[in-house]
């Protein structure tokens, strides 16, 4: 099995479950706050009217709104997680640079 | 991840993060703090599951009626327009947390946090079905036979039922709970309600049944940032190293000095009861949720050994170093004064709250129209919300410019409690009275029943300038 190129800093990478938690959880928190603020200002039924879904109930609107926010925030968290990885990749069998 | 890379330059803390999580089987504790914890759990869960069933004025006392965009809290009704009060409440909550943490450390985590409370009840169910921690561990390491699966099935069914009840109660804060149970029992729940019941129920099941201490360690933002609120006078749980070390076992009733040891008999019970799986004797660690289980169990041991209690105890950093503990500190005074100020402001704002709200929307399509008589007209749409809990009749007037006249209903605008009235109005004026193309005018709305309920709202009047 080919080994993925890795870096010294990869030691600081969290295990996968924790990476998932660290993406999903902060995004959940911020999405909740965003949902509350957004829907205090806008009535979901009115938005649904504009958007062309006249049959959507308020509860449905809140739910969809919340998950849209969550999707957005989790994408941004996932990108942070991804870009956090250092770019100075080095082959695993190379000696670590002396510092 | 390659082996080579993982090997070099690995601090012990990183290794810990790599370790696969092993299930912690905390031993059951009895004692003063365990009793307090039980009391807090009963009170909080009782409140959570019971509150939606309490009525006030013919309706649920606490109901965040999202479908109607109204929040009922006992006698008060809040609207999305009342967001201001919510933000004040949030400020109060934040400062209470700062104050409380600086004073009492993680008292919240140990006794009142929903994560702790639900974990505790799920563990209680687990113990009732699976037996004590030793039995649980033995079963998990033993063969996967029929009895294993029977007991696991029983436990998970009980957990799931409890989760479902939890989810239903949660949604019951947003849709009237009596109706919810009614439609739940007849399989008539709306799709969104069903979804949220399962979502919340499942989250509880996962967090309290499986994630447990990992939520505190990896997911809780409060656990991470509370260290900045700590100081040397904050209440912490600590092992008295001076008194306890060197540790070692000995016969019951042997005075420590006679065997050249400290008071800790190294029984390891404090580690066995710890729900987050740490050793309090290693010093203050951020994983410690301050549940005081280790205090209870160690006090028990001290009693048995005939040593004074409090080898592990609530104390402060200063007290540990033999310095006096100061309860009143500058930062606390700051917190207290902010809290007093904001709370007073909130009470005042609620007290003087006028349960009437008006939104004025200008007709966006036309700036103004000119009538046959040569007057300038502006069209407005007023949304008047009666936020009081009785019917009101309102009268309306406009001021701000000489000779303004309102065309439309200005008297006897009848709005029942909690309703919104749409009122299209036209305001006209002789263009020679206009001094600029955009002037400010004022709408006054007043209840004829209670004249104190009156508000003013600014609007813009557009027109040509005649010179
Ligand atoms: S419970 Fe008390 S005596 Fe036992 S190991 Fe812990 S600190 Fe020492
Ligand atoms: S160290 Fe003691 S107080 Fe802290 S979590 Fe463990 S048992 Fe609770």
mmCIF file of N, CA, C and O in Angstrom, chain B residues 233-305:
data_model
loop_
_atom_site.group_PDB
_atom_site.id
_atom_site.type_symbol
_atom_site.label_atom_id
_atom_site.label_comp_id
_atom_site.label_asym_id
_atom_site.label_seq_id
_atom_site.Cartn_x
_atom_site.Cartn_y
_atom_site.Cartn_z
ATOM 1 N N UNK B 233 -7.980 32.235 43.647
ATOM 2 C CA UNK B 233 -8.997 32.142 44.689
ATOM 3 C C UNK B 233 -10.226 31.388 44.220
ATOM 4 O O UNK B 233 -11.258 31.390 44.875
ATOM 5 N N UNK B 234 -10.134 30.782 43.044
ATOM 6 C CA UNK B 234 -11.268 30.032 42.513
ATOM 7 C C UNK B 234 -11.352 28.662 43.187
ATOM 8 O O UNK B 234 -10.338 28.010 43.404
ATOM 9 N N UNK B 235 -12.566 28.277 43.465
ATOM 10 C CA UNK B 235 -12.795 26.985 44.097
ATOM 11 C C UNK B 235 -12.402 25.859 43.135
ATOM 12 O O UNK B 235 -12.890 25.795 42.009
ATOM 13 N N UNK B 236 -11.517 24.997 43.568
ATOM 14 C CA UNK B 236 -11.129 23.863 42.731
ATOM 15 C C UNK B 236 -11.162 22.595 43.576
ATOM 16 O O UNK B 236 -11.244 22.669 44.802
ATOM 17 N N UNK B 237 -11.097 21.470 42.908
ATOM 18 C CA UNK B 237 -10.989 20.208 43.633
ATOM 19 C C UNK B 237 -9.540 19.774 43.537
ATOM 20 O O UNK B 237 -8.971 19.768 42.444
ATOM 21 N N UNK B 238 -8.950 19.481 44.698
ATOM 22 C CA UNK B 238 -7.537 19.180 44.646
ATOM 23 C C UNK B 238 -7.146 18.145 45.705
ATOM 24 O O UNK B 238 -7.777 18.015 46.753
ATOM 25 N N UNK B 239 -6.112 17.448 45.352
ATOM 26 C CA UNK B 239 -5.512 16.475 46.260
ATOM 27 C C UNK B 239 -4.434 17.202 47.050
ATOM 28 O O UNK B 239 -3.676 17.980 46.483
ATOM 29 N N UNK B 240 -4.420 16.967 48.336
ATOM 30 C CA UNK B 240 -3.443 17.643 49.182
ATOM 31 C C UNK B 240 -2.143 16.845 49.168
ATOM 32 O O UNK B 240 -1.968 15.901 49.932
ATOM 33 N N UNK B 241 -1.245 17.265 48.278
ATOM 34 C CA UNK B 241 -0.038 16.480 48.057
ATOM 35 C C UNK B 241 0.849 16.444 49.301
ATOM 36 O O UNK B 241 1.416 15.400 49.652
ATOM 37 N N UNK B 242 0.932 17.594 49.975
ATOM 38 C CA UNK B 242 1.774 17.681 51.174
ATOM 39 C C UNK B 242 1.376 16.639 52.205
ATOM 40 O O UNK B 242 2.213 16.049 52.861
ATOM 41 N N UNK B 243 0.060 16.472 52.294
ATOM 42 C CA UNK B 243 -0.428 15.567 53.309
ATOM 43 C C UNK B 243 -0.421 14.116 52.821
ATOM 44 O O UNK B 243 -0.168 13.182 53.582
ATOM 45 N N UNK B 244 -0.691 13.923 51.547
ATOM 46 C CA UNK B 244 -0.897 12.575 51.031
ATOM 47 C C UNK B 244 0.379 11.829 50.690
ATOM 48 O O UNK B 244 0.455 10.619 50.855
ATOM 49 N N UNK B 245 1.387 12.545 50.183
ATOM 50 C CA UNK B 245 2.595 11.866 49.714
ATOM 51 C C UNK B 245 3.597 11.705 50.842
ATOM 52 O O UNK B 245 3.636 12.537 51.753
ATOM 53 N N UNK B 246 4.455 10.720 50.825
ATOM 54 C CA UNK B 246 4.484 9.592 49.879
ATOM 55 C C UNK B 246 3.330 8.615 50.122
ATOM 56 O O UNK B 246 2.922 8.415 51.249
ATOM 57 N N UNK B 247 2.839 8.067 49.003
ATOM 58 C CA UNK B 247 1.684 7.189 49.086
ATOM 59 C C UNK B 247 2.111 5.756 49.348
ATOM 60 O O UNK B 247 3.221 5.365 49.040
ATOM 61 N N UNK B 248 1.203 4.994 49.895
ATOM 62 C CA UNK B 248 1.524 3.586 50.094
ATOM 63 C C UNK B 248 0.442 2.898 50.887
ATOM 64 O O UNK B 248 -0.289 3.535 51.645
ATOM 65 N N UNK B 249 0.324 1.592 50.696
ATOM 66 C CA UNK B 249 -0.716 0.868 51.417
ATOM 67 C C UNK B 249 -0.213 0.504 52.816
ATOM 68 O O UNK B 249 0.990 0.450 53.070
ATOM 69 N N UNK B 250 -1.162 0.285 53.679
ATOM 70 C CA UNK B 250 -0.845 -0.060 55.072
ATOM 71 C C UNK B 250 -2.086 -0.670 55.687
ATOM 72 O O UNK B 250 -3.154 -0.624 55.086
ATOM 73 N N UNK B 251 -1.939 -1.183 56.875
ATOM 74 C CA UNK B 251 -3.099 -1.775 57.560
ATOM 75 C C UNK B 251 -4.037 -0.686 58.041
ATOM 76 O O UNK B 251 -3.603 0.429 58.326
ATOM 77 N N UNK B 252 -5.303 -1.046 58.160
ATOM 78 C CA UNK B 252 -6.295 -0.110 58.654
ATOM 79 C C UNK B 252 -5.926 0.372 60.060
ATOM 80 O O UNK B 252 -5.535 -0.414 60.912
ATOM 81 N N UNK B 253 -6.028 1.654 60.276
ATOM 82 C CA UNK B 253 -5.805 2.204 61.612
ATOM 83 C C UNK B 253 -4.357 2.486 61.950
ATOM 84 O O UNK B 253 -4.039 2.885 63.061
ATOM 85 N N UNK B 254 -3.451 2.273 60.980
ATOM 86 C CA UNK B 254 -2.047 2.590 61.254
ATOM 87 C C UNK B 254 -1.829 4.085 61.073
ATOM 88 O O UNK B 254 -2.158 4.616 60.024
ATOM 89 N N UNK B 255 -1.270 4.770 62.060
ATOM 90 C CA UNK B 255 -0.973 6.189 61.845
ATOM 91 C C UNK B 255 0.091 6.330 60.754
ATOM 92 O O UNK B 255 1.064 5.568 60.753
ATOM 93 N N UNK B 256 -0.098 7.288 59.871
ATOM 94 C CA UNK B 256 0.806 7.435 58.727
ATOM 95 C C UNK B 256 2.247 7.626 59.160
ATOM 96 O O UNK B 256 3.177 7.077 58.566
ATOM 97 N N UNK B 257 2.439 8.432 60.208
ATOM 98 C CA UNK B 257 3.813 8.771 60.597
ATOM 99 C C UNK B 257 4.593 7.521 61.012
ATOM 100 O O UNK B 257 5.793 7.425 60.771
ATOM 101 N N UNK B 258 3.864 6.541 61.586
ATOM 102 C CA UNK B 258 4.571 5.363 62.079
ATOM 103 C C UNK B 258 5.138 4.512 60.942
ATOM 104 O O UNK B 258 6.037 3.718 61.157
ATOM 105 N N UNK B 259 4.580 4.655 59.725
ATOM 106 C CA UNK B 259 5.141 3.884 58.616
ATOM 107 C C UNK B 259 5.901 4.781 57.646
ATOM 108 O O UNK B 259 6.304 4.354 56.566
ATOM 109 N N UNK B 260 6.059 6.040 58.025
ATOM 110 C CA UNK B 260 6.826 6.952 57.188
ATOM 111 C C UNK B 260 6.159 7.271 55.855
ATOM 112 O O UNK B 260 6.828 7.505 54.862
ATOM 113 N N UNK B 261 4.803 7.265 55.831
ATOM 114 C CA UNK B 261 4.082 7.557 54.601
ATOM 115 C C UNK B 261 3.161 8.756 54.811
ATOM 116 O O UNK B 261 2.914 9.183 55.939
ATOM 117 N N UNK B 262 2.642 9.259 53.700
ATOM 118 C CA UNK B 262 1.605 10.278 53.799
ATOM 119 C C UNK B 262 0.261 9.601 54.023
ATOM 120 O O UNK B 262 0.183 8.385 54.165
ATOM 121 N N UNK B 263 -0.813 10.405 53.965
ATOM 122 C CA UNK B 263 -2.125 9.842 54.271
ATOM 123 C C UNK B 263 -2.766 9.078 53.122
ATOM 124 O O UNK B 263 -3.762 8.382 53.318
ATOM 125 N N UNK B 264 -2.247 9.214 51.903
ATOM 126 C CA UNK B 264 -2.862 8.503 50.776
ATOM 127 C C UNK B 264 -2.460 7.034 50.820
ATOM 128 O O UNK B 264 -1.280 6.711 50.811
ATOM 129 N N UNK B 265 -3.458 6.158 50.861
ATOM 130 C CA UNK B 265 -3.137 4.738 50.960
ATOM 131 C C UNK B 265 -3.003 4.107 49.578
ATOM 132 O O UNK B 265 -2.885 2.900 49.443
ATOM 133 N N UNK B 266 -3.064 4.954 48.555
ATOM 134 C CA UNK B 266 -2.867 4.501 47.183
ATOM 135 C C UNK B 266 -3.867 3.409 46.788
ATOM 136 O O UNK B 266 -3.517 2.457 46.098
ATOM 137 N N UNK B 267 -5.118 3.580 47.236
ATOM 138 C CA UNK B 267 -6.128 2.568 46.931
ATOM 139 C C UNK B 267 -6.641 2.705 45.507
ATOM 140 O O UNK B 267 -7.263 1.799 44.973
ATOM 141 N N UNK B 268 -6.418 3.863 44.915
ATOM 142 C CA UNK B 268 -6.821 4.049 43.526
ATOM 143 C C UNK B 268 -8.308 4.245 43.315
ATOM 144 O O UNK B 268 -8.775 4.332 42.175
ATOM 145 N N UNK B 269 -9.054 4.347 44.422
ATOM 146 C CA UNK B 269 -10.507 4.507 44.253
ATOM 147 C C UNK B 269 -10.868 5.825 43.585
ATOM 148 O O UNK B 269 -11.802 5.896 42.804
ATOM 149 N N UNK B 270 -10.092 6.879 43.898
ATOM 150 C CA UNK B 270 -10.399 8.177 43.310
ATOM 151 C C UNK B 270 -10.286 8.120 41.787
ATOM 152 O O UNK B 270 -10.966 8.857 41.085
ATOM 153 N N UNK B 271 -9.436 7.231 41.295
ATOM 154 C CA UNK B 271 -9.315 7.081 39.849
ATOM 155 C C UNK B 271 -10.482 6.257 39.315
ATOM 156 O O UNK B 271 -11.041 6.551 38.260
ATOM 157 N N UNK B 272 -10.877 5.259 40.082
ATOM 158 C CA UNK B 272 -11.953 4.384 39.618
ATOM 159 C C UNK B 272 -13.307 5.077 39.522
ATOM 160 O O UNK B 272 -14.139 4.700 38.715
ATOM 161 N N UNK B 273 -13.539 6.071 40.381
ATOM 162 C CA UNK B 273 -14.848 6.719 40.345
ATOM 163 C C UNK B 273 -14.897 7.850 39.326
ATOM 164 O O UNK B 273 -15.969 8.338 38.991
ATOM 165 N N UNK B 274 -13.737 8.261 38.852
ATOM 166 C CA UNK B 274 -13.704 9.464 38.029
ATOM 167 C C UNK B 274 -14.384 9.238 36.677
ATOM 168 O O UNK B 274 -13.980 8.372 35.913
ATOM 169 N N UNK B 275 -15.408 10.026 36.384
ATOM 170 C CA UNK B 275 -16.120 9.827 35.118
ATOM 171 C C UNK B 275 -15.306 10.226 33.896
ATOM 172 O O UNK B 275 -15.649 9.838 32.781
ATOM 173 N N UNK B 276 -14.253 11.017 34.067
ATOM 174 C CA UNK B 276 -13.455 11.385 32.907
ATOM 175 C C UNK B 276 -12.139 10.606 32.875
ATOM 176 O O UNK B 276 -11.310 10.814 31.991
ATOM 177 N N UNK B 277 -11.955 9.718 33.841
ATOM 178 C CA UNK B 277 -10.813 8.809 33.807
ATOM 179 C C UNK B 277 -9.467 9.443 34.076
ATOM 180 O O UNK B 277 -8.477 9.081 33.448
ATOM 181 N N UNK B 278 -9.406 10.400 35.004
ATOM 182 C CA UNK B 278 -8.096 10.978 35.324
ATOM 183 C C UNK B 278 -7.754 10.693 36.782
ATOM 184 O O UNK B 278 -8.594 10.234 37.554
ATOM 185 N N UNK B 279 -6.524 10.985 37.125
ATOM 186 C CA UNK B 279 -6.076 10.822 38.499
ATOM 187 C C UNK B 279 -5.920 12.209 39.097
ATOM 188 O O UNK B 279 -5.026 12.962 38.705
ATOM 189 N N UNK B 280 -6.776 12.529 40.039
ATOM 190 C CA UNK B 280 -6.771 13.876 40.632
ATOM 191 C C UNK B 280 -5.445 14.143 41.335
ATOM 192 O O UNK B 280 -5.027 15.291 41.482
ATOM 193 N N UNK B 281 -4.737 13.090 41.703
ATOM 194 C CA UNK B 281 -3.484 13.279 42.423
ATOM 195 C C UNK B 281 -2.373 13.819 41.526
ATOM 196 O O UNK B 281 -1.329 14.237 42.005
ATOM 197 N N UNK B 282 -2.631 13.828 40.213
ATOM 198 C CA UNK B 282 -1.636 14.400 39.301
ATOM 199 C C UNK B 282 -1.746 15.919 39.215
ATOM 200 O O UNK B 282 -1.071 16.554 38.406
ATOM 201 N N UNK B 283 -2.664 16.498 39.983
ATOM 202 C CA UNK B 283 -2.819 17.948 39.942
ATOM 203 C C UNK B 283 -4.041 18.355 39.150
ATOM 204 O O UNK B 283 -4.731 17.509 38.572
ATOM 205 N N UNK B 284 -4.280 19.650 39.107
ATOM 206 C CA UNK B 284 -5.452 20.173 38.416
ATOM 207 C C UNK B 284 -5.325 19.936 36.910
ATOM 208 O O UNK B 284 -4.339 20.311 36.299
ATOM 209 N N UNK B 285 -6.315 19.269 36.346
ATOM 210 C CA UNK B 285 -6.275 18.979 34.920
ATOM 211 C C UNK B 285 -7.543 19.494 34.270
ATOM 212 O O UNK B 285 -8.602 19.477 34.885
ATOM 213 N N UNK B 286 -7.408 19.904 33.006
ATOM 214 C CA UNK B 286 -8.581 20.543 32.431
ATOM 215 C C UNK B 286 -9.691 19.547 32.113
ATOM 216 O O UNK B 286 -10.834 19.919 31.960
ATOM 217 N N UNK B 287 -9.375 18.262 32.091
ATOM 218 C CA UNK B 287 -10.426 17.267 31.890
ATOM 219 C C UNK B 287 -11.364 17.163 33.090
ATOM 220 O O UNK B 287 -12.483 16.711 32.955
ATOM 221 N N UNK B 288 -10.867 17.530 34.265
ATOM 222 C CA UNK B 288 -11.659 17.373 35.494
ATOM 223 C C UNK B 288 -12.901 18.244 35.430
ATOM 224 O O UNK B 288 -12.817 19.447 35.257
ATOM 225 N N UNK B 289 -14.067 17.607 35.552
ATOM 226 C CA UNK B 289 -15.301 18.382 35.476
ATOM 227 C C UNK B 289 -15.788 18.820 36.855
ATOM 228 O O UNK B 289 -16.880 19.358 36.987
ATOM 229 N N UNK B 290 -14.988 18.565 37.876
ATOM 230 C CA UNK B 290 -15.348 19.026 39.213
ATOM 231 C C UNK B 290 -16.577 18.357 39.783
ATOM 232 O O UNK B 290 -17.406 19.002 40.433
ATOM 233 N N UNK B 291 -16.714 17.051 39.531
ATOM 234 C CA UNK B 291 -17.919 16.370 39.978
ATOM 235 C C UNK B 291 -17.855 15.973 41.445
ATOM 236 O O UNK B 291 -18.855 15.608 42.039
ATOM 237 N N UNK B 292 -16.671 16.021 42.024
ATOM 238 C CA UNK B 292 -16.466 15.738 43.454
ATOM 239 C C UNK B 292 -16.656 14.275 43.818
ATOM 240 O O UNK B 292 -16.718 13.938 44.996
ATOM 241 N N UNK B 293 -16.745 13.410 42.824
ATOM 242 C CA UNK B 293 -16.867 11.979 43.142
ATOM 243 C C UNK B 293 -15.643 11.497 43.889
ATOM 244 O O UNK B 293 -15.738 10.698 44.821
ATOM 245 N N UNK B 294 -14.472 12.032 43.501
ATOM 246 C CA UNK B 294 -13.237 11.603 44.165
ATOM 247 C C UNK B 294 -13.182 12.083 45.608
ATOM 248 O O UNK B 294 -12.582 11.442 46.460
ATOM 249 N N UNK B 295 -13.838 13.225 45.888
ATOM 250 C CA UNK B 295 -13.865 13.704 47.277
ATOM 251 C C UNK B 295 -14.651 12.714 48.120
ATOM 252 O O UNK B 295 -14.195 12.269 49.174
ATOM 253 N N UNK B 296 -15.843 12.372 47.630
ATOM 254 C CA UNK B 296 -16.700 11.456 48.374
ATOM 255 C C UNK B 296 -15.990 10.155 48.694
ATOM 256 O O UNK B 296 -16.000 9.689 49.834
ATOM 257 N N UNK B 297 -15.378 9.577 47.666
ATOM 258 C CA UNK B 297 -14.812 8.251 47.863
ATOM 259 C C UNK B 297 -13.586 8.309 48.768
ATOM 260 O O UNK B 297 -13.369 7.442 49.605
ATOM 261 N N UNK B 298 -12.805 9.379 48.626
ATOM 262 C CA UNK B 298 -11.609 9.472 49.462
ATOM 263 C C UNK B 298 -11.976 9.755 50.915
ATOM 264 O O UNK B 298 -11.368 9.216 51.831
ATOM 265 N N UNK B 299 -13.003 10.587 51.113
ATOM 266 C CA UNK B 299 -13.455 10.847 52.484
ATOM 267 C C UNK B 299 -13.866 9.545 53.164
ATOM 268 O O UNK B 299 -13.599 9.342 54.356
ATOM 269 N N UNK B 300 -14.490 8.696 52.390
ATOM 270 C CA UNK B 300 -14.915 7.397 52.891
ATOM 271 C C UNK B 300 -13.719 6.579 53.369
ATOM 272 O O UNK B 300 -13.735 5.974 54.438
ATOM 273 N N UNK B 301 -12.676 6.597 52.530
ATOM 274 C CA UNK B 301 -11.466 5.865 52.883
ATOM 275 C C UNK B 301 -10.833 6.448 54.142
ATOM 276 O O UNK B 301 -10.442 5.732 55.061
ATOM 277 N N UNK B 302 -10.775 7.788 54.184
ATOM 278 C CA UNK B 302 -10.170 8.449 55.344
ATOM 279 C C UNK B 302 -10.921 8.055 56.622
ATOM 280 O O UNK B 302 -10.330 7.817 57.666
ATOM 281 N N UNK B 303 -12.268 8.015 56.509
ATOM 282 C CA UNK B 303 -13.067 7.592 57.662
ATOM 283 C C UNK B 303 -12.683 6.181 58.092
ATOM 284 O O UNK B 303 -12.499 5.903 59.279
ATOM 285 N N UNK B 304 -12.564 5.303 57.113
ATOM 286 C CA UNK B 304 -12.245 3.906 57.425
ATOM 287 C C UNK B 304 -10.867 3.783 58.061
ATOM 288 O O UNK B 304 -10.644 2.954 58.938
ATOM 289 N N UNK B 305 -9.942 4.626 57.581
ATOM 290 C CA UNK B 305 -8.588 4.546 58.105
ATOM 291 C C UNK B 305 -8.450 5.266 59.436
ATOM 292 O O UNK B 305 -7.408 5.174 60.095
#
